[in-house]
Short mmCIF file of C-alpha atoms in Angstrom, two decimals:
data_model
loop_
_atom_site.label_atom_id
_atom_site.label_comp_id
_atom_site.label_asym_id
_atom_site.label_seq_id
_atom_site.Cartn_x
_atom_site.Cartn_y
_atom_site.Cartn_z
CA ASP A 1 1.15 -63.40 -5.63
CA THR A 2 2.67 -65.22 -8.49
CA ARG A 3 0.15 -67.74 -10.56
CA ASP A 4 2.29 -70.29 -8.91
CA LEU A 5 1.29 -69.16 -5.11
CA TYR A 6 -1.77 -68.81 -6.18
CA GLU A 7 -2.93 -72.08 -8.10
CA SER A 8 -0.97 -73.56 -5.07
CA LEU A 9 -3.52 -72.34 -2.72
CA VAL A 10 -6.31 -73.29 -4.47
CA LYS A 11 -5.44 -76.95 -5.02
CA CYS A 12 -4.72 -76.83 -1.16
CA LEU A 13 -8.35 -75.45 -0.26
CA CYS A 14 -9.23 -78.26 -2.82
CA GLU A 15 -7.34 -80.77 -0.61
CA ASN A 16 -8.51 -79.78 2.41
CA VAL A 17 -12.17 -78.81 2.12
CA ASP A 18 -13.21 -81.43 4.34
CA ARG A 19 -11.01 -80.08 7.67
CA ILE A 20 -11.95 -76.32 6.82
CA LEU A 21 -15.85 -76.10 5.60
CA TYR A 22 -19.08 -77.62 6.57
CA PRO A 23 -20.48 -79.76 4.26
CA SER A 24 -22.88 -76.73 3.76
CA ALA A 25 -21.31 -73.55 3.25
CA HIS A 26 -20.67 -70.40 1.19
CA ILE A 27 -17.36 -69.66 -0.27
CA MET A 28 -16.40 -65.60 -1.46
CA PHE A 29 -13.03 -64.93 -2.32
CA TRP A 30 -11.42 -62.37 -4.55
CA LEU A 31 -8.94 -63.08 -7.21
CA SER A 32 -7.17 -61.67 -10.10
CA THR A 33 -9.66 -59.81 -12.99
CA ASP A 34 -7.04 -61.46 -15.64
CA LEU A 35 -9.81 -63.88 -17.50
CA ASP A 36 -7.36 -66.42 -17.70
CA THR A 37 -7.28 -66.79 -13.64
CA ILE A 38 -11.07 -66.60 -13.36
CA LEU A 39 -11.54 -69.50 -16.18
CA TRP A 40 -9.04 -71.62 -14.71
CA THR A 41 -10.21 -71.03 -11.17
CA ARG A 42 -13.52 -71.48 -12.35
CA GLU A 43 -13.16 -75.15 -13.74
CA TYR A 44 -10.52 -76.26 -11.16
CA LEU A 45 -13.21 -75.82 -8.31
CA GLN A 46 -15.65 -77.59 -10.19
CA LYS A 47 -13.72 -80.52 -11.35
CA ASN A 48 -11.89 -80.80 -7.76
CA SER A 49 -14.38 -79.95 -5.49
CA ASP A 50 -17.94 -80.27 -4.25
CA PHE A 51 -18.28 -76.51 -4.59
CA LEU A 52 -21.37 -74.96 -6.55
CA ILE A 53 -19.61 -72.22 -8.16
CA GLN A 54 -22.16 -69.33 -9.71
CA PRO A 55 -22.15 -68.68 -12.72
CA LYS A 56 -22.01 -64.70 -12.39
CA LEU A 57 -19.43 -62.81 -10.57
CA LEU A 58 -19.43 -60.45 -7.89
CA VAL A 59 -18.24 -57.18 -8.97
CA TRP A 60 -16.72 -54.34 -6.42
CA HIS A 61 -16.48 -50.62 -8.64
CA LYS A 62 -13.77 -48.53 -7.06
CA SER A 63 -16.44 -45.51 -7.69
CA CYS A 64 -13.14 -43.17 -6.65
CA GLY A 65 -11.71 -43.98 -10.12
CA SER A 66 -8.67 -45.74 -8.16
CA GLY A 67 -6.76 -48.75 -9.88
CA MET A 68 -3.77 -50.20 -11.64
CA VAL A 69 -2.48 -49.42 -15.18
CA PRO A 70 -1.14 -52.43 -16.28
CA ASP A 71 0.11 -50.45 -19.43
CA ALA A 72 -0.52 -46.99 -19.75
CA ARG A 73 0.01 -47.24 -23.24
CA ARG A 74 -2.63 -49.90 -24.18
CA ARG A 75 -4.64 -50.88 -21.41
CA PRO A 76 -7.42 -48.97 -19.13
CA ARG A 77 -7.11 -48.40 -15.71
CA ASN A 78 -8.53 -50.96 -13.65
CA THR A 79 -11.07 -50.24 -11.55
CA TYR A 80 -13.14 -52.92 -10.41
CA GLU A 81 -12.02 -56.06 -8.38
CA VAL A 82 -14.11 -59.61 -8.86
CA ALA A 83 -14.99 -62.84 -6.71
CA LEU A 84 -16.42 -65.67 -7.08
CA MET A 85 -19.18 -67.26 -5.09
CA GLY A 86 -20.37 -70.92 -4.90
CA SER A 87 -21.58 -73.28 -1.77
CA ARG A 88 -21.31 -76.66 -0.83
CA GLY A 89 -24.60 -78.99 -0.36
CA ASP A 90 -26.65 -76.15 -2.76
CA ARG A 91 -27.03 -74.14 0.78
CA PHE A 92 -29.33 -71.07 0.06
CA ILE A 93 -28.71 -67.48 0.41
CA LEU A 94 -30.55 -65.65 3.35
CA LYS A 95 -31.26 -62.55 1.21
CA PRO A 96 -30.50 -61.63 -2.77
CA VAL A 97 -28.55 -58.53 -3.23
CA ASN A 98 -26.83 -56.91 -6.09
CA SER A 99 -24.32 -58.59 -7.60
CA SER A 100 -22.80 -55.11 -7.89
CA TYR A 101 -21.29 -52.69 -5.98
CA ALA A 102 -19.90 -49.40 -6.51
CA GLY A 103 -18.00 -47.85 -4.13
CA PRO A 104 -14.41 -45.51 -3.02
CA LEU A 105 -11.69 -46.94 -1.30
CA GLN A 106 -11.14 -46.24 2.40
CA SER A 107 -8.92 -43.18 2.74
CA LYS A 108 -7.08 -44.90 5.58
CA ARG A 109 -6.61 -48.51 4.55
CA LEU A 110 -4.15 -50.81 7.03
CA HIS A 111 -3.46 -53.38 4.47
CA PRO A 112 -2.54 -52.94 0.56
CA SER A 113 -5.32 -55.46 -0.82
CA GLU A 114 -8.17 -54.25 1.91
CA LYS A 115 -11.66 -54.52 1.35
CA PRO A 116 -13.69 -51.84 2.32
CA GLU A 117 -16.15 -52.88 5.10
CA PRO A 118 -19.77 -51.20 3.36
CA MET A 119 -19.17 -53.41 0.02
CA LEU A 120 -18.14 -56.78 2.00
CA LYS A 121 -20.92 -55.96 4.13
CA HIS A 122 -23.16 -55.68 0.97
CA PHE A 123 -22.27 -58.86 -0.11
CA PHE A 124 -22.18 -60.72 3.12
CA GLU A 125 -25.54 -59.99 3.60
CA MET A 126 -26.08 -62.95 1.48
CA PHE A 127 -24.83 -65.72 4.00
CA VAL A 128 -23.93 -63.43 7.45
CA ASN A 129 -26.17 -63.84 10.37
CA GLU A 130 -26.09 -64.74 14.22
CA ASN A 131 -24.90 -68.61 13.19
CA THR A 132 -22.14 -67.59 10.54
CA SER A 133 -18.65 -69.45 11.51
CA ILE A 134 -16.31 -67.22 8.79
CA LEU A 135 -12.72 -68.23 7.90
CA ASP A 136 -10.64 -65.97 5.93
CA PRO A 137 -7.55 -67.42 5.22
CA THR A 138 -6.17 -64.31 4.01
CA ALA A 139 -7.38 -61.97 7.02
CA GLY A 140 -4.79 -59.25 6.13
CA SER A 141 -6.45 -55.93 7.45
CA GLY A 142 -9.33 -58.19 9.04
CA SER A 143 -12.07 -56.18 7.18
CA ALA A 144 -13.84 -59.33 6.11
CA LEU A 145 -13.99 -59.92 9.60
CA ARG A 146 -15.01 -56.90 10.98
CA ALA A 147 -18.00 -56.75 8.29
CA ALA A 148 -18.79 -60.44 9.49
CA ASP A 149 -18.68 -59.22 13.02
CA ALA A 150 -20.86 -56.13 12.46
CA LEU A 151 -23.71 -58.49 10.75
CA GLY A 152 -23.98 -60.74 13.63
CA ALA A 153 -21.48 -63.78 13.07
CA LYS A 154 -21.13 -66.26 15.67
CA ARG A 155 -17.65 -66.73 15.13
CA LEU A 156 -15.06 -65.32 13.30
CA MET A 157 -11.28 -66.91 12.58
CA GLY A 158 -8.89 -65.60 10.44
CA LEU A 159 -5.28 -66.43 8.95
CA GLU A 160 -2.57 -64.18 8.34
CA ILE A 161 0.94 -64.84 7.86
CA ASP A 162 2.37 -61.56 8.52
CA GLU A 163 2.29 -60.68 12.29
CA GLU A 164 2.14 -57.03 12.16
CA PHE A 165 -1.02 -57.11 9.90
CA CYS A 166 -2.81 -59.75 12.19
CA LYS A 167 -1.97 -57.97 14.94
CA ALA A 168 -3.33 -54.57 13.20
CA ALA A 169 -6.41 -56.53 12.12
CA ASN A 170 -7.32 -58.22 15.83
CA GLY A 171 -6.79 -54.34 17.26
CA SER A 172 -9.23 -53.06 14.61
CA ILE A 173 -11.87 -55.99 15.20
CA ILE A 174 -11.63 -54.97 19.23
CA ARG A 175 -12.18 -51.08 18.35
CA ALA A 176 -15.10 -51.47 15.58
CA ARG A 177 -16.50 -53.57 18.62
CA GLN A 178 -15.87 -50.85 20.86
CA LEU A 179 -17.62 -48.24 18.67
CA ARG A 180 -20.78 -50.38 17.97
CA GLU A 181 -21.26 -51.10 21.37
CA ALA A 182 -20.85 -47.38 22.35
CA SER A 183 -23.23 -46.10 19.63
CA SER A 184 -25.77 -49.06 20.85
CA LYS A 185 -25.22 -47.35 24.19
CA VAL A 186 -25.83 -43.36 22.85
CA LYS A 187 -28.84 -45.11 20.67
CA SER A 188 -30.55 -46.99 24.18
CA ASP A 189 -30.33 -44.17 26.34
CA ALA A 190 -31.67 -41.77 24.01
#
């Protein structure tokens, strides 16, 4: 997306935070690894909302070595992505986990920006349990929703502008649940 679109989405979040999030909630979102974008986002959220943004970024290192090369003659391959994490109302985490995760891209992806479920589960262990309501406002493939569902989240909500991605995400959540149920049944029968 363009920087203007990104900034308008961050501003919209801050303007509507009381309509979107509980007074006590966690927030985690992936953003460009561009330092200007990271600093702008952190500063904007801290000045225009009641989020307590953690000083450290969450980092996913793509251990398969894949990533974009923005300028092959001047820059290295970008093999990581970062997320900001914060909270409203000084909310505690459930469990401390490492702030970085090394893992490959999924071999079969439903969406170009899809994050791998094992990585999302790793970070979500900090704040997803059976009482969690999760909102993914850019749901894409639904991988964040599948990861939260696998950790027992009470309610899943996702928004996706592309109808085909939305259908694929819904189907993938249903299939993931069916696989977990079948696996659980096999284990209980053993």
